[in-house]
Coordinates of C-alpha atoms and ligand atoms in Angstrom, one line a residue:
Chain A
M1 CA 129.9 105.0 66.4
T2 CA 130.5 106.6 63.0
G3 CA 127.3 105.0 61.8
I4 CA 125.3 106.9 64.4
R5 CA 127.0 110.2 63.6
M6 CA 126.3 109.7 59.9
G7 CA 122.7 109.0 60.9
I8 CA 122.2 112.4 62.3
F9 CA 123.0 114.0 59.1
S10 CA 120.7 111.8 57.3
G11 CA 118.1 112.7 60.0
G12 CA 117.5 109.1 60.8
F13 CA 117.1 108.8 64.6
F14 CA 114.9 105.8 64.2
T15 CA 116.7 104.2 61.3
T16 CA 120.0 103.6 63.1
E17 CA 120.4 100.1 64.6
A18 CA 122.5 101.4 67.5
V19 CA 119.7 103.8 68.4
W20 CA 117.1 101.1 68.3
T21 CA 119.3 98.9 70.6
A22 CA 119.8 101.9 72.9
L23 CA 116.0 102.6 73.0
L24 CA 115.1 99.0 73.6
V25 CA 117.7 98.2 76.3
G26 CA 117.5 101.7 77.9
G27 CA 113.7 101.9 77.7
F28 CA 113.1 98.4 79.0
A29 CA 115.6 98.7 81.8
A30 CA 114.0 102.0 82.8
L31 CA 110.5 100.3 82.8
V32 CA 111.7 97.4 85.0
A33 CA 113.6 99.8 87.3
A34 CA 110.6 102.1 87.7
V35 CA 108.4 99.2 88.9
A36 CA 110.9 97.8 91.3
G37 CA 111.7 101.4 92.3
V38 CA 108.2 102.0 93.7
F39 CA 108.6 99.1 96.2
T40 CA 112.2 100.0 96.9
V41 CA 111.2 103.5 97.9
M42 CA 108.2 102.1 99.9
R43 CA 110.5 99.7 101.8
G44 CA 113.2 102.3 102.3
Q45 CA 115.7 100.1 100.5
S46 CA 117.4 102.7 98.2
F47 CA 120.4 101.7 100.2
A48 CA 120.2 98.2 98.9
G49 CA 119.8 99.5 95.4
H50 CA 123.1 101.4 95.7
A51 CA 124.8 98.4 97.1
L52 CA 123.6 96.1 94.3
A53 CA 124.8 98.6 91.7
D54 CA 128.2 98.9 93.3
L55 CA 128.6 95.1 93.7
G56 CA 127.2 94.4 90.3
A57 CA 129.9 96.6 88.8
V58 CA 132.5 94.1 90.1
G59 CA 130.9 91.5 87.8
G60 CA 130.5 94.1 85.0
S61 CA 134.2 94.9 85.1
G62 CA 135.3 91.3 85.7
A63 CA 133.3 90.2 82.7
F64 CA 135.9 91.8 80.4
L65 CA 138.7 89.8 82.0
L66 CA 136.7 86.5 81.8
G67 CA 135.6 87.3 78.3
V68 CA 131.9 87.0 79.0
S69 CA 129.3 89.6 78.1
Q70 CA 129.1 92.6 80.4
L71 CA 125.4 91.9 80.9
W72 CA 126.0 88.5 82.5
G73 CA 128.8 89.9 84.6
F74 CA 126.5 92.6 86.1
V75 CA 123.6 90.2 86.6
G76 CA 125.6 87.3 88.0
A77 CA 127.3 89.5 90.6
G78 CA 124.2 91.5 91.3
V79 CA 122.0 88.4 92.0
L80 CA 124.7 86.8 94.1
A81 CA 125.1 90.0 96.1
A82 CA 121.4 90.3 96.6
I83 CA 121.1 86.8 98.0
V84 CA 124.1 87.3 100.3
L85 CA 122.9 90.7 101.4
E86 CA 119.4 89.3 102.2
V87 CA 120.7 86.3 104.0
I88 CA 123.1 88.2 106.2
G89 CA 120.6 91.0 106.5
L90 CA 123.3 93.6 105.9
H91 CA 120.9 96.1 104.4
R92 CA 119.1 96.2 107.7
V93 CA 122.0 96.7 110.0
R94 CA 122.2 100.0 111.9
E95 CA 125.7 100.8 110.9
R96 CA 124.8 101.4 107.3
D97 CA 127.3 104.1 106.9
I98 CA 130.1 101.8 107.9
A99 CA 128.7 99.0 105.7
T100 CA 128.5 101.4 102.8
G101 CA 132.0 102.7 103.2
I102 CA 133.7 99.3 103.7
V103 CA 131.8 96.7 101.7
F104 CA 130.7 98.8 98.8
G105 CA 133.9 100.8 98.8
F106 CA 135.7 97.4 98.5
G107 CA 133.3 96.5 95.7
L108 CA 134.3 99.6 93.7
G109 CA 137.9 98.9 94.6
L110 CA 137.7 95.5 92.9
T111 CA 136.0 97.2 90.0
A112 CA 138.9 99.5 89.7
L113 CA 141.3 96.6 89.8
F114 CA 139.5 94.7 87.2
L115 CA 139.2 97.7 84.9
Y116 CA 142.9 98.4 85.4
L117 CA 143.9 94.8 84.6
G118 CA 141.6 95.0 81.6
T119 CA 143.3 98.1 80.3
T120 CA 146.8 96.6 80.8
L121 CA 145.7 93.5 79.0
G122 CA 145.1 95.7 76.0
H123 CA 141.3 96.4 76.2
S124 CA 140.3 100.0 75.6
S125 CA 139.7 102.3 78.4
N126 CA 136.2 102.9 77.0
Q127 CA 135.2 99.8 79.0
A128 CA 135.8 101.6 82.3
V129 CA 133.4 104.3 81.2
A130 CA 130.9 101.8 80.0
V131 CA 130.8 99.9 83.3
L132 CA 130.7 103.0 85.5
F133 CA 128.7 105.5 83.3
G134 CA 127.1 103.4 80.6
S135 CA 127.5 103.5 76.9
L136 CA 124.1 103.1 75.5
F137 CA 125.0 103.6 71.8
S138 CA 127.6 100.9 71.8
I139 CA 125.5 98.1 73.4
D140 CA 125.8 94.8 71.5
P141 CA 122.4 94.2 69.9
G142 CA 122.7 90.5 70.9
V143 CA 121.8 91.4 74.5
V144 CA 118.4 92.7 73.7
G145 CA 116.8 89.3 74.0
P146 CA 118.4 88.4 77.4
V147 CA 117.7 91.9 78.7
I148 CA 114.0 91.5 77.9
G149 CA 113.9 88.0 79.4
L150 CA 115.6 89.1 82.7
G151 CA 113.5 92.2 82.8
V152 CA 110.3 90.2 82.5
L153 CA 111.5 87.9 85.3
S154 CA 112.1 90.9 87.5
L155 CA 108.6 92.3 86.7
A156 CA 107.0 88.9 87.4
L157 CA 108.7 88.6 90.7
V158 CA 107.6 92.1 91.8
M159 CA 104.1 91.4 90.8
L160 CA 104.1 88.1 92.5
V161 CA 105.1 89.5 95.9
S162 CA 103.5 93.0 95.5
R163 CA 100.8 92.5 98.1
W164 CA 103.2 90.9 100.6
L165 CA 105.5 93.9 100.2
S166 CA 102.6 96.4 100.6
L167 CA 101.4 94.8 103.8
E168 CA 105.0 94.5 105.1
A169 CA 105.6 98.2 104.3
L170 CA 102.7 99.0 106.6
D171 CA 103.9 96.8 109.5
A172 CA 106.0 93.6 109.4
D173 CA 104.2 92.1 112.4
I174 CA 100.8 92.7 110.8
A175 CA 102.1 91.0 107.7
R176 CA 103.3 88.0 109.7
A177 CA 100.0 87.8 111.6
R178 CA 98.2 87.6 108.2
G179 CA 100.5 84.7 107.2
V180 CA 102.8 86.6 104.8
P181 CA 106.1 84.8 104.5
V182 CA 108.1 87.9 105.2
R183 CA 111.5 86.3 104.7
L184 CA 110.7 84.8 101.3
A185 CA 109.1 88.0 100.2
G186 CA 112.4 89.8 101.1
V187 CA 114.6 87.4 99.2
L188 CA 112.4 87.4 96.1
F189 CA 112.2 91.1 96.1
M190 CA 116.0 91.5 96.5
V191 CA 116.5 89.2 93.4
A192 CA 114.0 91.3 91.4
L193 CA 115.7 94.4 92.6
A194 CA 119.1 93.1 91.6
L195 CA 117.9 92.3 88.1
A196 CA 116.3 95.7 87.7
V197 CA 119.4 97.5 89.0
E198 CA 121.9 95.5 86.9
L199 CA 119.9 96.0 83.7
T200 CA 119.9 99.7 84.4
A201 CA 123.6 99.6 85.2
L202 CA 124.2 98.0 81.8
S203 CA 122.2 100.9 80.3
I204 CA 123.4 104.0 82.1
G205 CA 126.2 102.7 84.2
A206 CA 126.6 101.4 87.7
V207 CA 127.2 104.8 89.2
L208 CA 124.0 106.3 87.8
A209 CA 121.7 103.2 88.0
T210 CA 120.0 104.2 91.2
A211 CA 118.9 107.5 89.6
L212 CA 116.6 105.6 87.3
L213 CA 115.6 103.2 90.1
I214 CA 114.7 105.8 92.7
G215 CA 114.0 109.0 90.6
P216 CA 110.8 107.9 88.7
A217 CA 109.4 106.1 91.7
A218 CA 110.0 109.1 94.0
C219 CA 108.3 111.3 91.4
A220 CA 105.3 109.0 91.2
L221 CA 104.9 108.7 95.0
Q222 CA 104.8 112.5 95.1
V223 CA 101.8 112.7 92.9
T224 CA 99.7 109.6 93.7
S225 CA 98.7 107.7 96.8
R226 CA 98.0 104.4 95.1
I227 CA 100.5 101.7 94.3
P228 CA 99.2 100.6 90.9
R229 CA 98.9 104.2 89.7
A230 CA 102.4 104.9 91.2
M231 CA 103.8 102.1 89.1
W232 CA 102.2 103.5 85.9
V233 CA 103.4 107.0 86.6
A234 CA 106.9 105.8 87.5
V235 CA 107.1 103.7 84.2
V236 CA 106.0 106.7 82.2
V237 CA 108.5 109.0 83.9
G238 CA 111.3 106.4 83.7
V239 CA 110.8 105.4 80.1
G240 CA 110.0 109.0 79.0
C241 CA 113.2 110.3 80.6
T242 CA 115.2 107.6 79.0
V243 CA 113.8 108.0 75.5
L244 CA 114.1 111.7 75.7
G245 CA 117.6 111.5 77.1
I246 CA 118.7 109.2 74.3
F247 CA 117.2 111.5 71.7
I248 CA 118.9 114.6 73.2
S249 CA 122.2 112.8 73.4
Y250 CA 121.9 111.7 69.8
E251 CA 120.9 115.2 68.7
S252 CA 123.5 116.9 70.8
Y253 CA 126.2 115.8 68.4
A254 CA 124.8 118.2 65.8
W255 CA 124.7 121.3 68.0
S256 CA 127.1 120.8 70.8
P257 CA 130.4 122.8 70.5
G258 CA 133.0 120.8 68.6
H259 CA 130.5 118.0 67.9
R260 CA 131.1 116.4 71.3
A261 CA 127.9 114.5 71.9
W262 CA 126.7 114.6 75.5
P263 CA 126.6 111.1 77.1
A264 CA 123.1 109.6 77.1
S265 CA 123.5 108.7 80.8
F266 CA 124.0 112.4 81.6
C267 CA 120.9 113.5 79.6
I268 CA 118.7 110.8 81.1
V269 CA 119.7 111.5 84.7
A270 CA 119.4 115.2 84.2
I271 CA 115.9 114.9 83.0
V272 CA 115.0 112.5 85.9
F273 CA 116.3 115.2 88.2
V274 CA 114.2 117.9 86.6
C275 CA 111.1 115.6 86.8
Y276 CA 111.7 115.1 90.5
L277 CA 112.1 118.8 91.2
S278 CA 108.9 119.6 89.2
T279 CA 106.9 117.0 91.1
R280 CA 108.1 118.4 94.4
V281 CA 107.0 121.9 93.4
W282 CA 103.7 120.5 92.1
N283 CA 103.2 118.6 95.3
T284 CA 103.9 121.6 97.6
V285 CA 101.6 123.8 95.6
S286 CA 98.7 121.2 95.6
A287 CA 99.3 120.5 99.3
A288 CA 98.9 124.2 100.0
M289 CA 95.6 124.2 98.0
T290 CA 94.3 121.1 99.8
R291 CA 95.1 122.7 103.2
R292 CA 92.9 125.7 102.2
R293 CA 90.1 123.4 101.2
G294 CA 90.5 121.5 104.4
V295 CA 90.1 124.7 106.5
R296 CA 86.9 125.3 104.7
R297 CA 85.7 121.8 105.4
V298 CA 86.5 122.0 109.1
G299 CA 84.5 125.2 109.2
Q300 CA 81.5 123.4 107.8
V301 CA 81.8 120.6 110.4
S302 CA 82.0 123.0 113.3
E303 CA 78.9 124.7 112.0
R304 CA 77.1 121.4 111.9
I305 CA 78.2 120.7 115.5
R306 CA 76.8 124.1 116.5
E307 CA 73.5 123.2 114.8
G308 CA 73.4 120.2 117.1
N309 CA 74.2 117.5 114.7
Chain B
M1 CA 80.0 84.9 129.0
T2 CA 80.4 83.5 125.5
A3 CA 83.2 81.0 126.1
V4 CA 82.3 77.9 124.2
H5 CA 82.7 74.9 126.4
G6 CA 82.9 71.2 125.5
E7 CA 85.4 69.2 123.5
R8 CA 86.3 72.1 121.1
E9 CA 89.9 72.7 120.6
P10 CA 91.1 76.0 122.1
I11 CA 92.1 78.8 119.7
V12 CA 95.3 79.5 121.7
R13 CA 97.0 77.1 124.0
I14 CA 99.9 78.5 126.0
S15 CA 101.8 75.9 128.1
D16 CA 104.4 76.9 130.6
A17 CA 105.9 79.6 128.3
A18 CA 108.7 81.9 129.2
V19 CA 110.3 84.8 127.2
V20 CA 113.8 86.2 127.8
L21 CA 114.7 89.5 126.1
G22 CA 118.0 91.1 126.5
G23 CA 119.1 88.5 129.1
R24 CA 116.1 89.3 131.3
T25 CA 113.1 87.1 131.8
V26 CA 110.1 89.1 130.9
W27 CA 107.7 86.5 132.2
S28 CA 107.7 82.7 132.8
Q29 CA 105.4 79.8 133.7
V30 CA 102.7 81.4 131.7
G31 CA 99.9 79.0 130.8
F32 CA 96.3 79.4 129.7
D33 CA 93.9 78.5 126.9
V34 CA 91.7 80.8 124.9
Q35 CA 88.4 79.3 123.7
P36 CA 86.7 80.2 120.5
G37 CA 84.7 83.4 120.8
E38 CA 86.3 84.3 124.2
F39 CA 87.0 87.9 125.0
L40 CA 90.2 88.2 127.0
G41 CA 91.6 91.3 128.7
L42 CA 95.3 91.4 129.2
I43 CA 96.2 93.8 132.0
G44 CA 99.3 94.7 133.9
T45 CA 101.4 97.8 134.6
N46 CA 103.9 99.2 132.1
G47 CA 106.6 96.9 131.0
T48 CA 105.1 93.7 132.5
G49 CA 105.2 92.1 129.1
K50 CA 101.7 92.5 127.6
T51 CA 103.0 93.5 124.2
T52 CA 105.6 90.7 124.4
L53 CA 102.8 88.1 125.2
L54 CA 100.8 89.2 122.1
R55 CA 103.9 89.0 120.0
A56 CA 104.8 85.6 121.5
I57 CA 101.3 84.4 120.4
L58 CA 102.0 85.8 116.9
G59 CA 105.3 84.0 116.8
T60 CA 107.5 87.1 116.4
V61 CA 109.2 86.7 119.8
P62 CA 111.1 83.5 120.5
L63 CA 110.1 81.4 123.6
A64 CA 112.8 80.5 126.0
E65 CA 110.6 77.7 127.4
G66 CA 107.3 76.1 126.9
S67 CA 105.1 76.2 123.8
I68 CA 102.3 78.2 122.2
Q69 CA 99.8 76.6 119.8
V70 CA 97.5 78.8 117.7
L71 CA 94.5 77.2 116.0
G72 CA 96.0 73.7 116.7
H73 CA 99.4 74.4 115.1
A74 CA 102.7 75.8 116.1
R75 CA 102.5 79.5 116.3
G76 CA 103.5 81.7 113.4
R77 CA 102.6 79.2 110.7
G78 CA 100.8 81.3 108.1
H79 CA 97.6 81.8 110.1
D80 CA 95.1 84.5 109.3
L81 CA 95.1 86.5 112.6
G82 CA 93.9 90.0 113.1
Y83 CA 96.6 92.1 114.8
V84 CA 96.8 95.7 115.7
P85 CA 100.2 96.6 117.2
Q86 CA 100.7 99.1 119.9
K87 CA 103.0 101.2 117.9
V88 CA 102.8 101.5 114.1
V89 CA 105.2 104.1 112.6
V90 CA 103.9 104.7 109.2
D91 CA 105.7 106.9 106.7
P92 CA 103.4 109.8 105.8
D93 CA 104.2 109.2 102.1
L94 CA 103.4 105.5 102.1
P95 CA 101.1 105.0 99.1
L96 CA 98.4 103.2 100.9
R97 CA 95.0 104.7 101.5
A98 CA 92.9 103.6 104.5
R99 CA 90.8 101.4 102.1
D100 CA 94.0 99.8 100.7
V101 CA 95.1 99.0 104.2
V102 CA 91.8 97.3 105.1
A103 CA 91.8 95.5 101.7
L104 CA 95.2 94.1 102.5
G105 CA 93.7 92.7 105.7
L106 CA 91.6 90.6 103.4
D107 CA 94.1 89.6 100.7
G108 CA 97.5 90.8 101.7
A109 CA 98.8 87.2 102.1
K110 CA 97.9 86.3 98.5
V111 CA 100.3 86.4 95.6
G112 CA 99.9 88.5 92.5
L113 CA 98.6 92.0 91.7
P114 CA 95.7 93.2 93.8
L115 CA 92.9 93.1 91.3
R116 CA 89.9 93.6 93.6
T117 CA 86.2 93.2 92.8
R118 CA 83.4 95.5 93.7
S119 CA 82.2 93.1 96.4
T120 CA 85.7 93.2 98.0
W121 CA 85.6 96.9 98.1
E122 CA 82.1 96.9 99.5
R123 CA 83.3 94.6 102.3
V124 CA 86.2 96.9 102.9
E125 CA 83.9 99.9 103.1
R126 CA 81.6 98.0 105.5
A127 CA 84.6 97.3 107.8
L128 CA 85.6 100.9 107.8
G129 CA 82.0 101.9 108.4
A130 CA 81.8 99.6 111.4
V131 CA 84.6 101.6 113.1
D132 CA 83.2 104.9 112.0
A133 CA 86.0 105.5 109.6
Q134 CA 84.3 105.5 106.2
D135 CA 85.1 109.1 105.7
L136 CA 88.8 108.3 106.0
S137 CA 88.7 105.7 103.2
E138 CA 90.6 107.8 100.6
R139 CA 93.2 109.3 103.0
R140 CA 96.8 108.0 103.2
I141 CA 97.2 105.9 106.3
G142 CA 100.4 107.7 107.3
R143 CA 98.7 111.1 107.3
L144 CA 95.9 110.2 109.7
S145 CA 95.9 111.1 113.4
G146 CA 96.7 108.4 116.0
G147 CA 93.1 107.7 116.8
Q148 CA 92.1 107.6 113.1
Q149 CA 95.0 105.3 112.3
Q150 CA 93.9 103.0 115.2
R151 CA 90.3 102.8 113.8
V152 CA 91.6 101.9 110.3
L153 CA 94.0 99.3 111.7
L154 CA 91.1 97.9 113.7
A155 CA 89.0 97.6 110.6
Q156 CA 92.0 95.9 108.9
S157 CA 92.2 93.4 111.7
L158 CA 88.5 92.6 111.7
V159 CA 87.7 92.6 108.0
S160 CA 88.7 89.0 107.2
D161 CA 86.5 87.5 110.0
P162 CA 89.5 85.9 111.7
K163 CA 89.1 83.3 114.4
L164 CA 91.4 85.4 116.6
V165 CA 92.4 89.0 116.9
L166 CA 95.2 90.4 119.0
L167 CA 94.7 94.0 119.9
D168 CA 97.5 95.9 121.6
E169 CA 96.1 99.0 123.4
P170 CA 93.5 99.6 120.7
L171 CA 91.7 102.1 122.8
A172 CA 94.8 104.2 123.8
N173 CA 94.2 107.1 121.4
L174 CA 90.4 107.2 121.4
D175 CA 88.2 109.7 123.1
P176 CA 85.8 108.3 125.8
A177 CA 82.8 108.2 123.5
S178 CA 84.7 106.3 120.9
V179 CA 86.1 103.9 123.4
Q180 CA 82.5 102.9 124.4
E181 CA 81.6 102.5 120.8
I182 CA 84.6 100.4 119.8
V183 CA 84.3 98.2 122.9
A184 CA 80.6 97.6 122.1
L185 CA 81.5 96.8 118.5
L186 CA 84.2 94.3 119.5
G187 CA 81.9 92.6 122.0
R188 CA 79.2 92.3 119.4
I189 CA 81.5 91.0 116.6
S190 CA 83.1 88.5 119.0
R191 CA 79.7 87.1 120.0
E192 CA 78.2 87.1 116.5
R193 CA 81.2 85.7 114.7
N194 CA 82.6 83.6 117.5
M195 CA 85.8 85.5 117.2
A196 CA 88.3 85.3 120.1
V197 CA 89.7 88.6 121.2
I198 CA 92.9 89.2 123.2
L199 CA 93.1 92.8 124.1
T200 CA 95.5 94.8 126.2
A201 CA 94.4 98.0 127.8
H202 CA 95.5 100.3 130.6
D203 CA 92.0 101.3 131.6
M204 CA 89.8 98.2 132.4
N205 CA 86.6 100.1 133.2
P206 CA 85.1 100.4 129.7
L207 CA 85.9 96.7 129.0
L208 CA 84.3 95.2 132.0
P209 CA 80.9 94.7 130.3
V210 CA 82.4 92.6 127.5
L211 CA 85.3 90.8 129.1
D212 CA 84.9 87.1 129.7
R213 CA 88.2 86.6 131.5
I214 CA 91.2 88.7 132.6
V215 CA 94.8 87.7 132.3
Y216 CA 96.9 89.8 134.6
L217 CA 100.6 90.1 134.3
A218 CA 102.6 91.0 137.4
K219 CA 106.0 90.3 138.7
G220 CA 106.9 88.1 135.8
H221 CA 103.9 85.8 136.0
A222 CA 100.4 85.6 134.7
A223 CA 97.3 84.9 136.5
V224 CA 94.0 84.2 134.8
G225 CA 90.5 84.6 136.2
T226 CA 87.0 85.6 135.3
T227 CA 86.2 89.3 135.5
Q228 CA 84.3 88.7 138.8
E229 CA 87.3 87.0 140.3
V230 CA 89.8 89.6 139.3
A231 CA 87.8 92.9 139.5
R232 CA 87.9 92.9 143.3
T233 CA 89.3 95.4 145.6
D234 CA 91.8 93.0 147.3
V235 CA 93.0 91.3 144.1
L236 CA 93.6 94.5 142.2
T237 CA 95.2 96.2 145.1
R238 CA 97.7 93.3 145.2
L239 CA 98.1 93.3 141.5
Y240 CA 98.9 97.0 141.2
G241 CA 100.7 97.3 144.5
S242 CA 98.7 100.3 145.5
P243 CA 95.1 100.7 146.9
I244 CA 92.4 100.1 144.4
E245 CA 88.7 100.2 145.1
V246 CA 86.0 98.3 143.1
V247 CA 82.6 99.9 143.5
T248 CA 79.2 99.4 141.9
V249 CA 77.8 102.6 140.4
H250 CA 74.3 102.5 138.9
G251 CA 74.6 98.8 138.6
R252 CA 78.0 99.0 136.8
V253 CA 81.3 97.8 138.2
V254 CA 83.9 100.6 138.3
I255 CA 87.5 100.4 139.3
L256 CA 88.9 103.4 141.1
P257 CA 92.1 104.3 142.8
A258 CA 91.2 104.2 146.5
S259 CA 90.7 107.6 148.2
G260 CA 94.1 108.8 149.5
A261 CA 95.9 106.5 147.2
P262 CA 99.4 107.7 146.7
D263 CA 99.4 106.9 143.0
T264 CA 96.2 107.9 141.2
E265 CA 97.8 106.7 138.0
A266 CA 97.6 103.1 139.2
V267 CA 94.7 102.1 137.0
H268 CA 94.7 104.9 134.5
H269 CA 98.5 104.7 134.1
S270 CA 99.2 106.0 130.7
E271 CA 101.7 104.3 128.4
P272 CA 103.9 106.6 126.4
V273 CA 102.1 105.6 123.2
Q274 CA 103.8 107.2 120.2
R275 CA 101.1 107.1 117.6
E276 CA 100.8 110.6 116.3
P277 CA 102.6 110.8 113.0
L278 CA 105.1 113.6 112.6
P279 CA 103.6 116.7 111.0
Ligands
LIG401 N1 113.6 93.8 122.1 C1 113.7 93.9 123.4 N2 114.9 93.7 124.0 C2 115.0 93.7 125.3 N3 114.0 94.0 126.2 C3 112.8 94.2 125.6 C4 112.6 94.2 124.2 N4 111.3 94.4 124.0 C5 110.7 94.6 125.2 N5 111.6 94.5 126.2 C6 111.4 94.5 127.7 O1 110.4 93.6 128.0 C7 109.6 94.1 129.0 C8 108.1 94.0 128.5 O2 107.9 94.9 127.5 P1 106.4 95.0 126.9 O3 105.9 93.7 126.5 O4 106.5 96.0 125.8 O5 105.6 95.6 128.1 P2 104.1 96.1 128.1 O6 103.5 96.0 126.8 O7 103.4 95.4 129.2 O8 104.2 97.6 128.5 C9 110.0 95.6 129.2 O9 110.7 95.6 130.4 C10 110.8 95.9 128.0 O10 111.8 96.8 128.4
LIG402 MG1 102.7 97.3 125.5

């Protein structure tokens, strides 16, 4: 950490290794989450995203006890949870509130236990913060490779099933009629979603991961009606917010009172929030303008009808 | 009319099928074949199981008894069937334009990113044009009116030239002029492309010129006959359980509730179709 702090004074945002690791892991996780997020929002599965973040945290915290890397803890628990959730269809049950309260509450309870055990066994309490709220500047540079590998896997899975998911989002029976293996599509997407969510959890913490999953996608779907374009917009928003958030967090050390740097997670999520608010406003304004144009067009049509066309 | 006879394998073969939903038998002992290119009308009052029968053919409803074969295989085995459900609840924000929906009718079952060629889009636009929906091409599907959505979904079901389309009340939200147009279109496509059509409707009149056969569902069973056999005063009166008159006006067969009929809704009974998206 002191290396980073020294870096500020030497003005070297891009010359600090910890910053590069943060940018690579954070930025790439944001990219993967943005792409998966577009389909998550389309399928109305933000609930599953939350669930995977909470259950992944069990692995993230358990990893300390087992002495494996936090990344593999998150990913292992997340993918396992994804398959179980899809197989038992829990994310589709009506009593979602109950499921959320009990299953995911239990997940976070286990996380609390593991973190507590970890602290009593002599680990630092920073680990609790890292699992729940992320700690981008202290990520082990050794995970960059696996993060990129897993991220590419998630992207590939989403691309593979993107058309199945699109048709199913329209209507599951139409998709089945066309020969879409709806079940397989669901499982593959859940695995892709788990990877995206867990990489994001590693970056900004399990509690905040869904903000980077849902936020950029929700922004994108406000401003475009095409899936490919929505994916690009979401990626730009997600990666942009992450890079900007990391930069602000880094710089905040210099100007925040008492040199208490703001957490990168907070900065990223705050910017995502601002982006979403802006697109809502933009959307409302442009919808009002379209309505005006529409009224004019209806006027022309009724004129044409009067003319006997 | 256009039923292909001979040794050809039927498009759909339903043998002694029964469906039980929520502990209640919806229908049982249903058996009939659909030949290539045949235009079949599925009629029956509300709740007799028309939608259930279409979904049974699709394979999304389990059979309690019997079997259904589609294109010579067990149903629901990755066939390319055109299908327009009775109710489609589409999120107004769903990022699919009308043209995307129709394009997915062509390639939605394929893997990989949708990288579509000019000729694919031309085919999509032609399909939209055929149902008079080309001007809806760029609009989001969830933000169209019920009738507009129905046209787009119809284009989606027809675009891939499937051997069989299942249409659940596709005329429900259309104005009378559009109904004539769409029926004529379906009749023409069915004949030209040898495409079998199974269509449910609550008003048989506009369909009479194109129907080859009628399957009527009543009291948990199905009966099948040619239009001439079914569109008769006595048969329909028995089917609907209220007086129906079949008359010929200007050389066209028209089905009317008999004068003094207690229930004029008998033929034109309207299903509570919820297709209008929320504002
Ligand atoms: N999922 C279900 N569970 C229980 N009963 C159902 C279900 N779906 C439909 N039904 C019942 O099956 C009957 C047939 O329904 P449906 O096929 O929709 O009729 P139709 O399309 O002819 O109006 C109705 O009585 C309906 O209440
Ligand atoms: Mg029905």
